[in-house]
Coordinates of C-alpha atoms in Angstrom, one line a residue:
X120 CA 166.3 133.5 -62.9
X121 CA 164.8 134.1 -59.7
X122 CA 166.7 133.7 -56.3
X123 CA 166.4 130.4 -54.5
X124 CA 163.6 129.9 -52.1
X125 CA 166.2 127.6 -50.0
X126 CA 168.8 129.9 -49.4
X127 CA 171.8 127.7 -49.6
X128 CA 170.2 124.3 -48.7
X129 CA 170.1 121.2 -50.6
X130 CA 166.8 121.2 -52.3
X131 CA 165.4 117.7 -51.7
X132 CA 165.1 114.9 -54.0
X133 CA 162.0 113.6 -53.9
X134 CA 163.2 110.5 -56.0
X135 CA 165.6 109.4 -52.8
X136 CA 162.8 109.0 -50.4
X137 CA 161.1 106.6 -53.1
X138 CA 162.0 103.4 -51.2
X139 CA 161.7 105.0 -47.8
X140 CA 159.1 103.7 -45.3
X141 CA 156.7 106.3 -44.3
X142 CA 154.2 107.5 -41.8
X143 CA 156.4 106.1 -38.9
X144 CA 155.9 102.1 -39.3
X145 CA 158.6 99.5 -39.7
X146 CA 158.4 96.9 -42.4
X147 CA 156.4 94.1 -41.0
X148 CA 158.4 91.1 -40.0
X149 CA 157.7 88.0 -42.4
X150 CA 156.6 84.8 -40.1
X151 CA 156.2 82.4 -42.6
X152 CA 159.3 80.3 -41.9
X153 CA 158.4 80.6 -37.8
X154 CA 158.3 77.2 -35.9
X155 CA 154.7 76.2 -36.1
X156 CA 153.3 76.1 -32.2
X157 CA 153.3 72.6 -30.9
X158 CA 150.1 70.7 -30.8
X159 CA 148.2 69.4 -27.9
X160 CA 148.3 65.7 -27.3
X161 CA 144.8 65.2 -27.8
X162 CA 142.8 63.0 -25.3
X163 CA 142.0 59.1 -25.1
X164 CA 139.9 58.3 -27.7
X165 CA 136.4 57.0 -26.4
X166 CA 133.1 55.8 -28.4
X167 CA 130.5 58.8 -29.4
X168 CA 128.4 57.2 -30.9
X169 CA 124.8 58.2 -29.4
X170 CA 123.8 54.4 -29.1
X171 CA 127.1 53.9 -26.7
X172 CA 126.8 53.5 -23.2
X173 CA 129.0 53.9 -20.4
X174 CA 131.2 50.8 -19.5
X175 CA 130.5 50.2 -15.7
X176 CA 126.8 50.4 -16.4
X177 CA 127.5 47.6 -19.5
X178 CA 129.1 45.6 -16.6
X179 CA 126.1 46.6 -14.0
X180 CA 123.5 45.5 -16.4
X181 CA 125.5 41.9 -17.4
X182 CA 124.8 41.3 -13.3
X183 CA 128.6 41.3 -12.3
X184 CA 128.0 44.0 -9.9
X185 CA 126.9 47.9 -9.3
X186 CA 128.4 51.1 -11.1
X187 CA 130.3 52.3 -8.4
X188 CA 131.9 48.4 -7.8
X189 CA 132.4 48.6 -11.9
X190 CA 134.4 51.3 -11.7
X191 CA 136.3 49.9 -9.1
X192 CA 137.2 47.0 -11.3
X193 CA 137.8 49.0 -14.3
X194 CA 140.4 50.9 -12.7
X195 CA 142.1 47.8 -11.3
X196 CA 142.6 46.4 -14.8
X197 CA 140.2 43.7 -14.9
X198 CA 137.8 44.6 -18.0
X199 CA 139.1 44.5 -21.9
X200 CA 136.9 45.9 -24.7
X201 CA 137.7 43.9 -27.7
X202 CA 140.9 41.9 -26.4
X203 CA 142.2 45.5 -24.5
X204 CA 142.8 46.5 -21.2
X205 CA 140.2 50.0 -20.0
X206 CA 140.8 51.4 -17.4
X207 CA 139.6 54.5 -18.7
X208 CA 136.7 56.4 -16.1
X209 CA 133.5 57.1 -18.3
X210 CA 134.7 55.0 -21.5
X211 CA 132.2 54.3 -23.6
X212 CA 131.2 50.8 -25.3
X213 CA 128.6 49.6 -27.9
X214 CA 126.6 46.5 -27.3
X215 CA 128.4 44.7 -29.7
X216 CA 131.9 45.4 -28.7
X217 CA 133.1 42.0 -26.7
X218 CA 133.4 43.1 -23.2
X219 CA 135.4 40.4 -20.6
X220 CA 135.3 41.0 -16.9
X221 CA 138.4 38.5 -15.5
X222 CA 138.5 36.8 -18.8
X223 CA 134.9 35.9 -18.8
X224 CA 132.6 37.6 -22.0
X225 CA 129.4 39.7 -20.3
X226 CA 126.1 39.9 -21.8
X227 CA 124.6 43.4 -20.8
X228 CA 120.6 41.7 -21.7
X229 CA 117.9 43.3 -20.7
X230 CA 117.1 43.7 -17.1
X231 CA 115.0 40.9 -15.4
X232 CA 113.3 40.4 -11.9
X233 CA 111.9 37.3 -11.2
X234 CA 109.9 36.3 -7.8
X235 CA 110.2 32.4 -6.6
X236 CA 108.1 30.7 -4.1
X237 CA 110.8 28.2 -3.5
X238 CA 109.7 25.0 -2.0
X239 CA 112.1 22.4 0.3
X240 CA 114.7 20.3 -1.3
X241 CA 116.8 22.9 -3.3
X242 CA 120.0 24.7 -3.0
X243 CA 120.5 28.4 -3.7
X244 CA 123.5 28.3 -6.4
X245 CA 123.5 28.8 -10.1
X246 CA 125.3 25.1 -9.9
X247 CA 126.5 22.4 -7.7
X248 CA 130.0 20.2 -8.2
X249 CA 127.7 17.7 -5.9
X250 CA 125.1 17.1 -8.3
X251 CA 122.2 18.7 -5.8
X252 CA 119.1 20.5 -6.8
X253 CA 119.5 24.0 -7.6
X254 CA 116.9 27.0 -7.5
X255 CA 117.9 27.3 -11.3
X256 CA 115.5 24.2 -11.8
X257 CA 113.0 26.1 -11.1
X258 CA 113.2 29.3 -13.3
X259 CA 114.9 27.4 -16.1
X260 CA 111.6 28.7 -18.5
X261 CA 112.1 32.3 -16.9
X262 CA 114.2 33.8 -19.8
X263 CA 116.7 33.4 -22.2
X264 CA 119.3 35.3 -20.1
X265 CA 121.3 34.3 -17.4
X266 CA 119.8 35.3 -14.0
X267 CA 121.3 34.9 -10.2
X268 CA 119.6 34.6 -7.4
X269 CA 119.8 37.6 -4.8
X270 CA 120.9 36.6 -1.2
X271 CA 119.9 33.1 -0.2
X272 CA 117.6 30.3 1.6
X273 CA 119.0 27.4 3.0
X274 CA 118.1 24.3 1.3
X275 CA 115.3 23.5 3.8
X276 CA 114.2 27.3 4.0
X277 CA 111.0 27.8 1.7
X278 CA 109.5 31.2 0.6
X279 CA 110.9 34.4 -1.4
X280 CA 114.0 34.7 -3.4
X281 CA 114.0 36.9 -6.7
X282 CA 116.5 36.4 -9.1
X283 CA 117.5 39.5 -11.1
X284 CA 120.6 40.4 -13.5
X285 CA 120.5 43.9 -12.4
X286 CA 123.6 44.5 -10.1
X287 CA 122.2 47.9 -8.9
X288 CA 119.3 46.3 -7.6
X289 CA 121.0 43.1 -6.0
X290 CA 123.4 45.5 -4.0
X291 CA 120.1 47.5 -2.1
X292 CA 118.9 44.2 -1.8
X293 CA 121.7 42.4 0.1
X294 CA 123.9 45.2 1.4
X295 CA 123.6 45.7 5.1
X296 CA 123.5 49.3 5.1
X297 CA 120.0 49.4 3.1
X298 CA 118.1 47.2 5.9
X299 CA 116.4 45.1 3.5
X300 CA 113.0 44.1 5.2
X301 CA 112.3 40.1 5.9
X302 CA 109.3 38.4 7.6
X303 CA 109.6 35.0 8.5
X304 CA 106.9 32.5 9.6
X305 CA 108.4 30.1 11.9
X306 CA 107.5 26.1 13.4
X307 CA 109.3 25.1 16.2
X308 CA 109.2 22.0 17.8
X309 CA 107.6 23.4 20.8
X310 CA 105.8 26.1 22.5
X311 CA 108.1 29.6 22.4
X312 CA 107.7 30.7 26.0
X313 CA 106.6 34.4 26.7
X314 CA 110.1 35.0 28.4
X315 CA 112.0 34.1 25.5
X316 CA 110.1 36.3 23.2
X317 CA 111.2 39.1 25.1
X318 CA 114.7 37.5 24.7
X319 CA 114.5 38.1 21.2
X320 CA 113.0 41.5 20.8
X321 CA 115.9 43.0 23.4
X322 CA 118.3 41.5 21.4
X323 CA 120.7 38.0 21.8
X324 CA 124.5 37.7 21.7
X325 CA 125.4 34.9 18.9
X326 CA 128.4 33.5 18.2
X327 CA 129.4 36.0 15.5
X328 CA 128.1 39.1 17.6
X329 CA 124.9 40.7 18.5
X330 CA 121.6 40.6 16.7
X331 CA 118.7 42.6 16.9
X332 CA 115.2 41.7 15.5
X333 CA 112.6 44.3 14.5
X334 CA 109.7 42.7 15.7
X335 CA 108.9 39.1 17.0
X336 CA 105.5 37.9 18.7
X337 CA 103.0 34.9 18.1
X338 CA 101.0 34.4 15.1
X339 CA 97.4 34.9 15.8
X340 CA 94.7 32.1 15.8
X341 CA 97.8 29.4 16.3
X342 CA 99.8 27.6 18.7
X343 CA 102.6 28.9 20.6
X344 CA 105.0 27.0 18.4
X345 CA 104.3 29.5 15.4
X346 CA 106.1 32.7 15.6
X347 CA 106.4 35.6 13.3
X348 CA 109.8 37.6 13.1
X349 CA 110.7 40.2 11.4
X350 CA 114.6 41.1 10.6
X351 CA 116.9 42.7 8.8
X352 CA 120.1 41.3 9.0
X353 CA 121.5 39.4 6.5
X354 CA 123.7 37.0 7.8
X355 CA 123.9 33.2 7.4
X356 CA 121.4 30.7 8.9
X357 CA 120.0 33.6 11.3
X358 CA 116.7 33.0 12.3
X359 CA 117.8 29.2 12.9
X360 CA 120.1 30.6 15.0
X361 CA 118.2 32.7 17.0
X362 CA 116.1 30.2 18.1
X363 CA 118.7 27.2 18.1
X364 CA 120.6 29.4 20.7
X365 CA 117.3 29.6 23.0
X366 CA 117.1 25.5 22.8
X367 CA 114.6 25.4 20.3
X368 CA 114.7 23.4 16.8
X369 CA 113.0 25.2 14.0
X370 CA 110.7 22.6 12.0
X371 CA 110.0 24.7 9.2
X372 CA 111.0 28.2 8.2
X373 CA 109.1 30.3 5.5
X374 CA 110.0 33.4 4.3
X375 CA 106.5 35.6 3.8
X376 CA 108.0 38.8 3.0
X377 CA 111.2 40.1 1.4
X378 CA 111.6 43.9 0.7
X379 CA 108.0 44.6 0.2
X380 CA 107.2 41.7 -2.2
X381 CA 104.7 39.0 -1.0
X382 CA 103.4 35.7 -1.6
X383 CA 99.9 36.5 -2.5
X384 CA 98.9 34.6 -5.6
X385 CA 102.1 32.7 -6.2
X386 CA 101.8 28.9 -5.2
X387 CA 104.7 26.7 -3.6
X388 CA 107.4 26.2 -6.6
X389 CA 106.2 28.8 -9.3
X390 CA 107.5 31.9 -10.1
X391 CA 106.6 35.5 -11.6
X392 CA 107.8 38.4 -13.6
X393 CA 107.9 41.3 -11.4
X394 CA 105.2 44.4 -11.9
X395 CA 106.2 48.0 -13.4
X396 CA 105.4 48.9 -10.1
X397 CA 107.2 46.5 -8.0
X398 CA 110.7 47.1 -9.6
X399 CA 110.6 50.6 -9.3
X400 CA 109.5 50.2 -5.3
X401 CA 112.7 48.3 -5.0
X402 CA 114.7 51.2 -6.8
X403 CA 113.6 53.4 -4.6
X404 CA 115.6 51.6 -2.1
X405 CA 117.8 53.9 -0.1

């Protein structure tokens, strides 16, 4: 027999390093009976439905108000969807879901704009505990939907008033900050002096604080009891006021003009639908 090659060392079993690991790596650890990673709390759940629409513009377009003012309420608490308080920002709604603003149901109808030449004798309200004439008399065959009227006349006042259930649109429309443009023509019970004119255009100190007109002069091919004036500002009984606080009594008061829209073609006591055109004009309103 030939002399061992290993000189005196163990000769290796190769059947002990059956069960060894090799190549350097350690048996990988088994995870299966880890804790499970927690789960994220997922979000409120909101409508996704591609016929949903945004909840302050479901109030806006029921007339209640503008976005921004819907979100305002929203946040406060004051809108359920189907008997629960939102007060979610950006929750979305379906037409049919019963929407209360305050406990009352809204109707988010399609948007109307309707033009009145209102005559004497009526009272700007959608009702009156007194029993008085309201404008509603007059636009009663209008439309099925509930409209309100935007800003007001004074029951002896005649002229423009639109009536609208787009809250966007009634905000640029009464909100001081758009200047709103309004052209009165006015009867007094006597001649305006030339003085007084000037009076007005420099500007008068009422009562309830300053007011300045944007233009006021005679109104060609009439007496000097007729004046034209045009005005901005929105507040109560102005233009009676004006003159009232010069000594003169108005007779009759008309408003000709109101944010772009005319009389032309739109007798004492009828109404009219609004054009394409006309309603965008007044969105445009910045």
């Amino acid at each position: 027999m030939a002399k061992s090659d290993y000189k005196g060392k163990r000769k290796p079993n190769s059947d002990s390093n059956k069960n060894r690991p090799t190549g350097g790596f350690r048996k990988k650890k088994d995870f299966s009976r880890s804790t499970p990673p927690k789960k994220r709390k997922a979000p409120p759940k909101t409508n996704t439905n591609p016929d949903a629409i945004r909840l302050n513009k479901y109030i806006a377009n029921a007339g209640v108000c503008s976005r921004r003012e819907a979100d305002t309420y929203i946040a406060a608490g004051s809108v359920t969807v189907n008997g629960k308080v939102v007060s979610e920002m950006g929750y979305k709604v379906m037409l049919t879901d019963d929407v209360r603003y305050d406990g009352q149901r809204l109707n988010p109808e399609k948007k109307e704009y309707i033009l009145l030449n209102k005559p004497k004798g009526f009272i700007t309200t959608t009702n009156d505990e007194k029993g008085r004439r309201t404008v509603m008399e007059l636009i009663s065959s209008s439309s099925n939907n509930r409209l309100f009227p935007v800003g007001r006349l004074d029951r002896n006042t005649t002229g423009l008033l639109m009536f609208t259930n787009d809250g966007d649109i009634t905000k640029k429309l009464t909100h001081p900050k758009f200047g709103v443009r309004k052209i009165y023509h006015v009867v007094l019970d006597k001649n305006v002096t030339l003085a007084d004119l000037k009076k007005i255009q420099a500007g008068l100190e009422l009562e309830d604080g300053p007011v300045q007109v944007d233009e006021v002069s005679y109104i060609s091919g009439t007496t000097k009891k007729e004046i034209g004036i045009e005005i901005h500002s929105g507040r109560n009984r102005i233009v009676r006021r004006i003159f009232e606080h010069l000594e003169y009594k108005v007779v009759k008061l008309d408003r000709v003009v109101f944010a772009g829209l005319t009389k032309k073609d739109l007798p004492r006591g009828h109404w009219r639908n609004l054009t394409a055109q006309e309603v965008i004009n007044l969105g445009m309103i910045k």
